[in-house]
Amino acid sequence: MMKKQMSSSSNTAGKKLSKDLDRHLNLTLGRDNCDVNTSHHYLYKSLGKTVRDRLISSWRATRCHHHEDPTRISYLSLEFLVGRSLQNAILNLDLEESVKDALHEHACELEDIESEEVDAGLGNGGLGRLAACFLDSCATLNIPVTGYGLRYHYGMFQQTIRNGYQVERPDMWLRHGNLWELETPEYTRVVKFRGRTEYYHDDHGHKRVHWVNTNDVLAIPYDMPVPGYRNETVNTLRLWNAEATDEFNLDEFHAGDYTDAVAAKNRAELITMVLYPNDSSVQGKALRLRQQYFLVSASLQDVLHNWERRYGRDFTNFAKNNVFQLNDTHPAIAVAELMRLLVDHYWMEWEQAWTITTATMAYTNHTLLPEALETWSVELFGELLPRLLEIIYEINARFLAQVAEKWPADVDRLRRMSIVGEGDNRHIRMAYLAIVGSYSVNGVAALHTELLEKGLFRDFYELWPEKFNNKTNGVTPRRWLAHCNRGLASLLVETIGDGWVKDLSELEKLKVYAEDSAFAERFMAIKLSNKERLAALVAHDCGVSFDTNMIFDVQVKRIHEYKRQLLNVLHIVHLYDRITRGDTNGMYPRCVLLGGKAAPGYFIAKLIIKLVNSVAEVVNRDARARPWLRVAFFPNFRVTAMERICPGTDLSEQISTAGKEASGTGNMKFMMNGAVTIGTLDGANIEIRNAVGADNFFLFGMTAAEVEQAHTNYDPNSIIAADPDLNRVMSLLESGQFNLFEKGIFDPITQAIRSPTDPWMIAADFRSYIDAQQRVCDVYADKPMWARMAVLNTASSGEFSSDRTIKQYRDEIWYRDV
Ligand SMILES: *Cc1c(COP(=O)(O)O)cnc(C)c1O
């Protein structure tokens, strides 16, 4: 009886959805449903609008509800790598059955139209994707978090491969409009640039500052809904769009300078034109600083304006109820901007404003690489943001007085810790500004936090040990398991129920099934069908045929020297060398997939892409290699591709130089989907290995401490000379075997490997990597053994849910006593 009622009510919901779909198709879009030419495009659009309608009332309800609760967490990030929204919304709103039925009436499956949605690629890689996973978890945990970002007109570039080289094309993701945004011009803010400061006395004789003669830019918000998993909560991602204050400057126009007037409009709108495509490195361009300040100023004004509307100018409880979580140093200027707004706009005393600022700012560090630590030249900063520079000087003066008090006469320490770096090029150190202005500083994996405390931020840790804490990253199990791996998700629901979708620690219950051979076989049958789906994608996008009987060995992530795609290539060349010499004893056939984008200005990273493609071409063309080895480079790696790649992977390559990868999150997606990791003791790999057990993880390479040690007398040439396998690999590369028609192009790569100053220690870890890869072959040949490892990886992945991470942010950073 119960069951019948439920199914009839869901049936009603299904009919309603079907009607709404037709209404949007016929009335909103003006298409005909008996028109055989009704394309998937219009079906996608009408389905999107139908789903969106269902989000909107919960969205409003969530806003009303949050209106009663003064708590507001603002997550400030220059990147949100959201990917597609339709299926995520359908999953989170529990609309799958209704949608399926409705689409059947159009002789269509959801898979047929999903490809009509383009990825929202407003991020580079891990950092931006983390922000998107966090928003999903915050909504699911019903925490009042607003994401603040920029509405780039061009997101992450589209990568194509021509003659083996990366070619970048603009990502015009807004060309067909964006279903998932709502323009909310009523929340428009004005952001100032340039000009100068003027001091004056107010009516009470207090000294005040005006920032005058500024160039103003309008910040128009576009809101995207962030639905929680089946809990009626819909949070907001607010993306700011830059627009000129007037269509164009009328004075200039009347003076006859029409082109200058229009140019000014373009300058304003340039701010949100394009995402900077650098991951883990900075360019120091003025436009980037303008983007950072634009995001920060508009967002802080938005929060303060909302506060004022509800509580007037009484800020007594502001710090108690507000947190600004800074996703890396990119929005670190928030520290100075909040001071400016409180002091100049709300006429607050400096000390009181500083108390509020340092009780509301929280900073997440994402990297130990020096090239990623942002600094801005004082000259540029002063020209673009003169008032902010004054404030930073004041913050620094007061801070250094504090340091001098604790360590009298320690001039060297003062110089080291100063927010303003002295020397020929005076510069603002954004990470230091973030630390000084925040009550919480966190790293993103245990090792990373430890290295911050002992290394990069040691002086600050000695001053304020209580600020430092760790929050190991996570990924959302909705997108990265329930959605992307339907087969495994059903098996899990059948075996341990569906509690894991909201509480991933329940995957523990799976551990006993690792010993159940019938279960393990079903688990591996699902893996096989995911490998088939992946093979189809690789055939389509790379033109390489993958054999699902082989090991699917995958490394997809941004191309960066520290991630060591090069080490992977050396292994491929080593296998190829063995094959051509007839030495296939103990080898297990494998298909190796690499993918990822290189920053357009990063020469060596782009050359690595060319090398992968060149090696792939030689290997794939060689009939001797065909039974043993296939290699493909996956073009335009992005969120949607990852959703297909991680479920079909056997072996997850996480092979960064120890001490360089802050956490990694790709490692977690693979683990959840039953891939086994080959990896170094770096970032969250360490925690992954602890969770799954050393026996179920292929470890190799030096530790972070050993890497530090080894630099002192590193001699790659003698390592190469002493290892016949590595020697042959280097000889093959240097002989031009893979670049017969482009002589010498890989010299920079082989020279880097042979350099005693190679920071990435490729040669040092080669032998132990090759040995670990042999252990992979040995285990894979034992099907039940591999299956057991794969099951245990999924079963042990519970702690890598971003729900766990966000609960820790909530309990240990956001909800605190002020
Ligand atoms: C998860 C993810 C990343 C991060 O991968 P890492 O291996 O942690 O660097 C980057 N890009 C996309 C598209 C992702 O989905």
mmCIF file of C-alpha atoms in Angstrom, residues 390-710:
data_model
loop_
_atom_site.group_PDB
_atom_site.id
_atom_site.type_symbol
_atom_site.label_atom_id
_atom_site.label_comp_id
_atom_site.label_asym_id
_atom_site.label_seq_id
_atom_site.Cartn_x
_atom_site.Cartn_y
_atom_site.Cartn_z
ATOM 1 C CA GLU A 390 48.427 53.247 2.647
ATOM 2 C CA ILE A 391 46.384 50.819 4.686
ATOM 3 C CA ILE A 392 48.841 47.972 4.079
ATOM 4 C CA TYR A 393 51.708 50.225 5.245
ATOM 5 C CA GLU A 394 49.799 50.983 8.419
ATOM 6 C CA ILE A 395 49.026 47.297 9.019
ATOM 7 C CA ASN A 396 52.681 46.451 8.444
ATOM 8 C CA ALA A 397 54.016 49.163 10.769
ATOM 9 C CA ARG A 398 51.814 47.982 13.615
ATOM 10 C CA PHE A 399 52.654 44.357 12.888
ATOM 11 C CA LEU A 400 56.406 44.922 12.843
ATOM 12 C CA ALA A 401 56.150 46.755 16.168
ATOM 13 C CA GLN A 402 54.599 43.585 17.555
ATOM 14 C CA VAL A 403 57.410 41.464 16.133
ATOM 15 C CA ALA A 404 60.030 43.831 17.537
ATOM 16 C CA GLU A 405 58.431 43.575 20.931
ATOM 17 C CA LYS A 406 58.635 39.798 20.925
ATOM 18 C CA TRP A 407 62.116 39.604 19.356
ATOM 19 C CA PRO A 408 63.942 42.812 20.286
ATOM 20 C CA ALA A 409 66.830 43.811 18.027
ATOM 21 C CA ASP A 410 66.229 40.938 15.607
ATOM 22 C CA VAL A 411 66.570 43.022 12.445
ATOM 23 C CA ASP A 412 66.865 40.044 10.179
ATOM 24 C CA ARG A 413 63.591 38.645 11.423
ATOM 25 C CA LEU A 414 61.860 41.987 10.859
ATOM 26 C CA ARG A 415 63.103 42.020 7.312
ATOM 27 C CA ARG A 416 62.024 38.426 6.738
ATOM 28 C CA MET A 417 58.526 38.924 8.138
ATOM 29 C CA SER A 418 57.700 42.348 6.719
ATOM 30 C CA ILE A 419 54.584 42.419 4.519
ATOM 31 C CA VAL A 420 56.509 44.875 2.349
ATOM 32 C CA GLY A 421 59.612 43.227 0.908
ATOM 33 C CA GLU A 422 62.459 45.716 0.610
ATOM 34 C CA GLY A 423 65.278 45.805 -1.949
ATOM 35 C CA ASP A 424 65.533 47.017 -5.517
ATOM 36 C CA ASN A 425 61.957 46.105 -6.234
ATOM 37 C CA ARG A 426 59.797 46.789 -3.231
ATOM 38 C CA HIS A 427 56.857 44.431 -3.216
ATOM 39 C CA ILE A 428 53.789 43.438 -1.216
ATOM 40 C CA ARG A 429 53.809 39.833 -0.016
ATOM 41 C CA MET A 430 50.207 38.763 -0.239
ATOM 42 C CA ALA A 431 50.631 35.548 1.777
ATOM 43 C CA TYR A 432 52.040 37.533 4.702
ATOM 44 C CA LEU A 433 49.203 40.032 4.496
ATOM 45 C CA ALA A 434 46.787 37.090 4.618
ATOM 46 C CA ILE A 435 48.489 35.528 7.653
ATOM 47 C CA VAL A 436 48.757 38.784 9.602
ATOM 48 C CA GLY A 437 45.111 39.642 8.907
ATOM 49 C CA SER A 438 43.582 36.210 9.606
ATOM 50 C CA TYR A 439 42.690 34.288 12.753
ATOM 51 C CA SER A 440 43.101 30.953 10.945
ATOM 52 C CA VAL A 441 45.746 29.754 8.511
ATOM 53 C CA ASN A 442 45.293 26.271 7.117
ATOM 54 C CA GLY A 443 47.102 23.890 4.818
ATOM 55 C CA VAL A 444 45.259 21.283 2.760
ATOM 56 C CA ALA A 445 46.905 17.999 3.816
ATOM 57 C CA ALA A 446 48.783 16.911 6.946
ATOM 58 C CA LEU A 447 52.222 16.956 5.328
ATOM 59 C CA HIS A 448 51.533 20.277 3.621
ATOM 60 C CA THR A 449 50.515 21.960 6.887
ATOM 61 C CA GLU A 450 53.561 20.532 8.629
ATOM 62 C CA LEU A 451 55.847 21.894 5.905
ATOM 63 C CA LEU A 452 54.172 25.318 6.136
ATOM 64 C CA GLU A 453 54.822 25.413 9.869
ATOM 65 C CA LYS A 454 58.416 24.233 9.647
ATOM 66 C CA GLY A 455 59.411 25.935 6.420
ATOM 67 C CA LEU A 456 57.588 28.592 4.411
ATOM 68 C CA PHE A 457 55.747 30.244 7.325
ATOM 69 C CA ARG A 458 58.035 29.235 10.174
ATOM 70 C CA ASP A 459 58.500 32.750 11.572
ATOM 71 C CA PHE A 460 54.741 33.262 11.638
ATOM 72 C CA TYR A 461 54.177 29.870 13.229
ATOM 73 C CA GLU A 462 56.586 30.836 16.005
ATOM 74 C CA LEU A 463 54.652 34.043 16.565
ATOM 75 C CA TRP A 464 51.130 32.613 16.318
ATOM 76 C CA PRO A 465 51.122 28.803 16.534
ATOM 77 C CA GLU A 466 47.424 28.898 17.470
ATOM 78 C CA LYS A 467 46.452 30.281 14.049
ATOM 79 C CA PHE A 468 47.757 27.254 12.162
ATOM 80 C CA ASN A 469 45.647 24.204 11.412
ATOM 81 C CA ASN A 470 45.166 21.492 8.822
ATOM 82 C CA LYS A 471 42.115 20.754 6.697
ATOM 83 C CA THR A 472 42.826 17.858 4.388
ATOM 84 C CA ASN A 473 40.953 18.354 1.109
ATOM 85 C CA GLY A 474 38.064 16.215 -0.038
ATOM 86 C CA VAL A 475 35.759 15.799 -3.041
ATOM 87 C CA THR A 476 31.990 15.599 -3.204
ATOM 88 C CA PRO A 477 30.718 12.004 -3.389
ATOM 89 C CA ARG A 478 27.611 13.212 -5.222
ATOM 90 C CA ARG A 479 29.464 14.232 -8.382
ATOM 91 C CA TRP A 480 32.492 11.963 -8.000
ATOM 92 C CA LEU A 481 30.703 8.723 -7.191
ATOM 93 C CA ALA A 482 26.884 8.808 -7.245
ATOM 94 C CA HIS A 483 26.703 10.746 -10.514
ATOM 95 C CA CYS A 484 29.818 9.735 -12.414
ATOM 96 C CA ASN A 485 29.710 6.006 -11.607
ATOM 97 C CA ARG A 486 26.066 4.901 -11.805
ATOM 98 C CA GLY A 487 27.023 1.229 -11.957
ATOM 99 C CA LEU A 488 29.098 1.250 -8.805
ATOM 100 C CA ALA A 489 26.578 3.508 -7.057
ATOM 101 C CA SER A 490 23.793 0.937 -7.628
ATOM 102 C CA LEU A 491 25.959 -1.891 -6.377
ATOM 103 C CA LEU A 492 26.767 0.126 -3.260
ATOM 104 C CA VAL A 493 23.105 0.943 -2.617
ATOM 105 C CA GLU A 494 22.194 -2.715 -3.038
ATOM 106 C CA THR A 495 24.992 -3.847 -0.712
ATOM 107 C CA ILE A 496 25.190 -1.255 2.084
ATOM 108 C CA GLY A 497 22.197 1.019 1.469
ATOM 109 C CA ASP A 498 22.288 4.636 0.294
ATOM 110 C CA GLY A 499 23.525 6.348 3.470
ATOM 111 C CA TRP A 500 27.005 6.784 1.954
ATOM 112 C CA VAL A 501 25.788 9.514 -0.400
ATOM 113 C CA LYS A 502 25.430 11.851 2.580
ATOM 114 C CA ASP A 503 27.861 10.096 4.907
ATOM 115 C CA LEU A 504 30.738 8.599 3.001
ATOM 116 C CA SER A 505 32.237 7.002 6.108
ATOM 117 C CA GLU A 506 29.546 4.341 5.608
ATOM 118 C CA LEU A 507 31.706 2.912 2.829
ATOM 119 C CA GLU A 508 33.538 1.205 5.707
ATOM 120 C CA LYS A 509 30.761 -1.380 5.632
ATOM 121 C CA LEU A 510 32.132 -2.487 2.292
ATOM 122 C CA LYS A 511 35.393 -3.695 3.782
ATOM 123 C CA VAL A 512 34.015 -7.139 4.690
ATOM 124 C CA TYR A 513 32.966 -7.607 1.060
ATOM 125 C CA ALA A 514 36.564 -7.360 -0.086
ATOM 126 C CA GLU A 515 36.868 -11.016 0.953
ATOM 127 C CA ASP A 516 33.621 -11.991 -0.826
ATOM 128 C CA SER A 517 34.619 -13.258 -4.257
ATOM 129 C CA ALA A 518 31.115 -12.991 -5.724
ATOM 130 C CA PHE A 519 30.957 -9.324 -4.698
ATOM 131 C CA ALA A 520 34.473 -8.630 -5.960
ATOM 132 C CA GLU A 521 33.522 -10.111 -9.322
ATOM 133 C CA ARG A 522 30.511 -7.816 -9.611
ATOM 134 C CA PHE A 523 32.687 -4.888 -8.582
ATOM 135 C CA MET A 524 35.176 -5.710 -11.329
ATOM 136 C CA ALA A 525 32.416 -6.290 -13.891
ATOM 137 C CA ILE A 526 31.314 -2.701 -13.263
ATOM 138 C CA LYS A 527 34.924 -1.561 -13.614
ATOM 139 C CA LEU A 528 35.062 -3.367 -16.947
ATOM 140 C CA SER A 529 31.958 -1.656 -18.239
ATOM 141 C CA ASN A 530 33.381 1.717 -17.122
ATOM 142 C CA LYS A 531 36.579 0.832 -18.969
ATOM 143 C CA GLU A 532 34.491 0.199 -22.077
ATOM 144 C CA ARG A 533 32.881 3.627 -21.744
ATOM 145 C CA LEU A 534 36.292 5.211 -21.266
ATOM 146 C CA ALA A 535 37.756 3.295 -24.200
ATOM 147 C CA ALA A 536 34.950 4.626 -26.409
ATOM 148 C CA LEU A 537 35.784 8.183 -25.341
ATOM 149 C CA VAL A 538 39.508 7.652 -25.939
ATOM 150 C CA ALA A 539 38.793 6.198 -29.372
ATOM 151 C CA HIS A 540 36.612 9.198 -30.191
ATOM 152 C CA ASP A 541 38.787 11.973 -28.742
ATOM 153 C CA CYS A 542 42.296 10.544 -29.253
ATOM 154 C CA GLY A 543 41.845 8.105 -32.127
ATOM 155 C CA VAL A 544 43.607 5.395 -30.117
ATOM 156 C CA SER A 545 41.999 2.022 -29.461
ATOM 157 C CA PHE A 546 42.291 0.870 -25.855
ATOM 158 C CA ASP A 547 41.859 -2.830 -25.016
ATOM 159 C CA THR A 548 39.843 -3.297 -21.839
ATOM 160 C CA ASN A 549 41.769 -6.482 -20.971
ATOM 161 C CA MET A 550 44.811 -4.332 -20.349
ATOM 162 C CA ILE A 551 45.620 -2.250 -17.273
ATOM 163 C CA PHE A 552 44.163 1.256 -17.632
ATOM 164 C CA ASP A 553 46.964 3.403 -16.286
ATOM 165 C CA VAL A 554 45.944 7.080 -16.012
ATOM 166 C CA GLN A 555 47.552 10.405 -15.173
ATOM 167 C CA VAL A 556 45.252 13.372 -15.775
ATOM 168 C CA LYS A 557 45.870 16.752 -14.131
ATOM 169 C CA ARG A 558 47.478 20.052 -15.019
ATOM 170 C CA ILE A 559 50.801 19.572 -16.777
ATOM 171 C CA HIS A 560 53.493 20.776 -14.407
ATOM 172 C CA GLU A 561 57.080 19.714 -13.814
ATOM 173 C CA TYR A 562 56.429 19.039 -10.129
ATOM 174 C CA LYS A 563 53.629 16.583 -11.016
ATOM 175 C CA ARG A 564 56.227 14.665 -13.031
ATOM 176 C CA GLN A 565 54.336 13.564 -16.128
ATOM 177 C CA LEU A 566 57.914 13.175 -17.370
ATOM 178 C CA LEU A 567 58.565 10.278 -15.002
ATOM 179 C CA ASN A 568 55.505 8.579 -16.462
ATOM 180 C CA VAL A 569 56.884 9.103 -19.986
ATOM 181 C CA LEU A 570 60.214 7.586 -18.951
ATOM 182 C CA HIS A 571 58.349 4.493 -17.787
ATOM 183 C CA ILE A 572 56.503 4.280 -21.106
ATOM 184 C CA VAL A 573 59.768 4.574 -23.017
ATOM 185 C CA HIS A 574 61.300 1.946 -20.735
ATOM 186 C CA LEU A 575 58.438 -0.480 -21.487
ATOM 187 C CA TYR A 576 58.742 0.234 -25.190
ATOM 188 C CA ASP A 577 62.472 -0.390 -24.998
ATOM 189 C CA ARG A 578 61.856 -3.746 -23.298
ATOM 190 C CA ILE A 579 59.221 -4.717 -25.859
ATOM 191 C CA THR A 580 61.452 -3.924 -28.833
ATOM 192 C CA ARG A 581 64.220 -5.957 -27.230
ATOM 193 C CA GLY A 582 61.835 -8.878 -26.761
ATOM 194 C CA ASP A 583 62.027 -8.632 -22.980
ATOM 195 C CA THR A 584 58.349 -8.919 -22.048
ATOM 196 C CA ASN A 585 58.822 -11.393 -19.254
ATOM 197 C CA GLY A 586 56.543 -10.475 -16.330
ATOM 198 C CA MET A 587 55.119 -7.518 -18.204
ATOM 199 C CA TYR A 588 51.341 -7.050 -18.086
ATOM 200 C CA PRO A 589 49.772 -5.280 -21.068
ATOM 201 C CA ARG A 590 48.691 -1.723 -20.359
ATOM 202 C CA CYS A 591 47.025 1.307 -21.884
ATOM 203 C CA VAL A 592 48.469 4.544 -20.610
ATOM 204 C CA LEU A 593 46.354 7.705 -20.712
ATOM 205 C CA LEU A 594 47.787 11.130 -19.986
ATOM 206 C CA GLY A 595 45.898 14.386 -20.151
ATOM 207 C CA GLY A 596 45.968 17.952 -18.914
ATOM 208 C CA LYS A 597 46.463 21.553 -19.933
ATOM 209 C CA ALA A 598 49.731 23.455 -19.763
ATOM 210 C CA ALA A 599 49.818 27.170 -19.002
ATOM 211 C CA PRO A 600 50.222 28.858 -22.407
ATOM 212 C CA GLY A 601 53.486 30.512 -21.344
ATOM 213 C CA TYR A 602 55.009 27.442 -19.674
ATOM 214 C CA PHE A 603 57.507 26.252 -22.266
ATOM 215 C CA ILE A 604 58.674 22.983 -20.681
ATOM 216 C CA ALA A 605 55.141 21.888 -19.778
ATOM 217 C CA LYS A 606 54.061 22.369 -23.388
ATOM 218 C CA LEU A 607 57.094 20.459 -24.565
ATOM 219 C CA ILE A 608 56.137 17.572 -22.269
ATOM 220 C CA ILE A 609 52.770 17.409 -24.064
ATOM 221 C CA LYS A 610 54.600 17.223 -27.383
ATOM 222 C CA LEU A 611 56.811 14.455 -25.977
ATOM 223 C CA VAL A 612 53.839 12.401 -24.808
ATOM 224 C CA ASN A 613 52.246 12.696 -28.231
ATOM 225 C CA SER A 614 55.483 11.878 -30.038
ATOM 226 C CA VAL A 615 56.125 8.793 -27.919
ATOM 227 C CA ALA A 616 52.484 7.743 -28.320
ATOM 228 C CA GLU A 617 52.728 7.971 -32.068
ATOM 229 C CA VAL A 618 55.816 5.769 -32.271
ATOM 230 C CA VAL A 619 54.483 3.209 -29.797
ATOM 231 C CA ASN A 620 51.005 2.981 -31.292
ATOM 232 C CA ARG A 621 52.372 2.569 -34.810
ATOM 233 C CA ASP A 622 54.698 -0.287 -33.856
ATOM 234 C CA ALA A 623 53.034 -3.703 -34.344
ATOM 235 C CA ARG A 624 55.372 -5.275 -31.798
ATOM 236 C CA ALA A 625 54.079 -2.952 -29.089
ATOM 237 C CA ARG A 626 50.399 -3.386 -29.861
ATOM 238 C CA PRO A 627 49.785 -6.441 -27.617
ATOM 239 C CA TRP A 628 51.652 -4.834 -24.734
ATOM 240 C CA LEU A 629 51.378 -1.089 -24.747
ATOM 241 C CA ARG A 630 49.112 1.685 -26.033
ATOM 242 C CA VAL A 631 49.507 5.340 -25.242
ATOM 243 C CA ALA A 632 47.124 8.253 -25.655
ATOM 244 C CA PHE A 633 47.072 11.924 -24.790
ATOM 245 C CA PHE A 634 43.569 13.078 -23.851
ATOM 246 C CA PRO A 635 42.907 16.563 -25.270
ATOM 247 C CA ASN A 636 41.037 19.282 -23.400
ATOM 248 C CA PHE A 637 40.963 17.583 -20.008
ATOM 249 C CA ARG A 638 38.138 19.090 -17.934
ATOM 250 C CA VAL A 639 35.576 18.216 -15.244
ATOM 251 C CA THR A 640 33.217 16.446 -17.655
ATOM 252 C CA ALA A 641 36.082 14.322 -19.009
ATOM 253 C CA MET A 642 37.181 13.425 -15.473
ATOM 254 C CA GLU A 643 33.661 12.159 -14.763
ATOM 255 C CA ARG A 644 34.194 9.538 -17.446
ATOM 256 C CA ILE A 645 37.887 8.909 -16.823
ATOM 257 C CA CYS A 646 38.088 8.158 -13.100
ATOM 258 C CA PRO A 647 35.461 5.370 -13.059
ATOM 259 C CA GLY A 648 37.312 3.554 -15.861
ATOM 260 C CA THR A 649 40.773 3.722 -14.317
ATOM 261 C CA ASP A 650 42.670 0.785 -12.789
ATOM 262 C CA LEU A 651 45.865 2.560 -11.802
ATOM 263 C CA SER A 652 45.973 6.162 -10.571
ATOM 264 C CA GLU A 653 49.294 7.955 -11.110
ATOM 265 C CA GLN A 654 50.075 10.362 -8.217
ATOM 266 C CA ILE A 655 53.797 10.695 -8.710
ATOM 267 C CA SER A 656 54.759 14.265 -7.757
ATOM 268 C CA THR A 657 58.136 15.019 -6.191
ATOM 269 C CA ALA A 658 57.563 14.575 -2.448
ATOM 270 C CA GLY A 659 56.930 17.872 -0.669
ATOM 271 C CA LYS A 660 55.600 19.658 -3.762
ATOM 272 C CA GLU A 661 51.932 18.626 -4.182
ATOM 273 C CA ALA A 662 49.979 20.377 -1.426
ATOM 274 C CA SER A 663 47.195 17.779 -1.357
ATOM 275 C CA GLY A 664 45.806 16.667 -4.687
ATOM 276 C CA THR A 665 42.140 15.837 -5.137
ATOM 277 C CA GLY A 666 42.342 13.794 -8.334
ATOM 278 C CA ASN A 667 43.939 11.093 -6.173
ATOM 279 C CA MET A 668 40.719 10.991 -4.090
ATOM 280 C CA LYS A 669 38.337 10.766 -7.068
ATOM 281 C CA PHE A 670 40.252 7.790 -8.442
ATOM 282 C CA MET A 671 40.377 6.049 -5.068
ATOM 283 C CA MET A 672 36.615 6.429 -4.552
ATOM 284 C CA ASN A 673 36.021 4.822 -7.914
ATOM 285 C CA GLY A 674 38.126 1.767 -7.120
ATOM 286 C CA ALA A 675 41.451 2.638 -8.740
ATOM 287 C CA VAL A 676 44.653 1.660 -6.961
ATOM 288 C CA THR A 677 47.282 4.376 -6.546
ATOM 289 C CA ILE A 678 50.905 4.311 -7.533
ATOM 290 C CA GLY A 679 52.372 7.273 -5.724
ATOM 291 C CA THR A 680 54.914 9.098 -3.651
ATOM 292 C CA LEU A 681 54.610 10.125 -0.006
ATOM 293 C CA ASP A 682 53.246 13.527 -0.988
ATOM 294 C CA GLY A 683 50.170 15.594 -0.136
ATOM 295 C CA ALA A 684 47.069 13.558 0.652
ATOM 296 C CA ASN A 685 48.668 10.416 -0.853
ATOM 297 C CA ILE A 686 50.080 9.816 2.611
ATOM 298 C CA GLU A 687 46.626 9.898 4.164
ATOM 299 C CA ILE A 688 45.192 7.777 1.351
ATOM 300 C CA ARG A 689 47.842 5.137 1.978
ATOM 301 C CA ASN A 690 47.215 5.223 5.728
ATOM 302 C CA ALA A 691 43.495 4.771 5.139
ATOM 303 C CA VAL A 692 43.714 1.894 2.671
ATOM 304 C CA GLY A 693 46.788 0.220 4.178
ATOM 305 C CA ALA A 694 50.312 0.027 2.805
ATOM 306 C CA ASP A 695 49.560 -3.322 1.114
ATOM 307 C CA ASN A 696 46.954 -1.718 -1.113
ATOM 308 C CA PHE A 697 49.027 1.182 -2.400
ATOM 309 C CA PHE A 698 52.056 1.096 -4.696
ATOM 310 C CA LEU A 699 54.565 3.311 -2.929
ATOM 311 C CA PHE A 700 57.822 4.499 -4.418
ATOM 312 C CA GLY A 701 60.271 7.363 -4.272
ATOM 313 C CA MET A 702 62.030 9.594 -1.816
ATOM 314 C CA THR A 703 60.281 11.241 1.111
ATOM 315 C CA ALA A 704 60.029 15.033 1.337
ATOM 316 C CA ALA A 705 62.907 15.059 3.834
ATOM 317 C CA GLU A 706 65.033 12.863 1.564
ATOM 318 C CA VAL A 707 64.353 15.152 -1.382
ATOM 319 C CA GLU A 708 65.562 18.140 0.644
ATOM 320 C CA GLN A 709 68.683 16.222 1.632
ATOM 321 C CA ALA A 710 69.405 14.873 -1.839
#
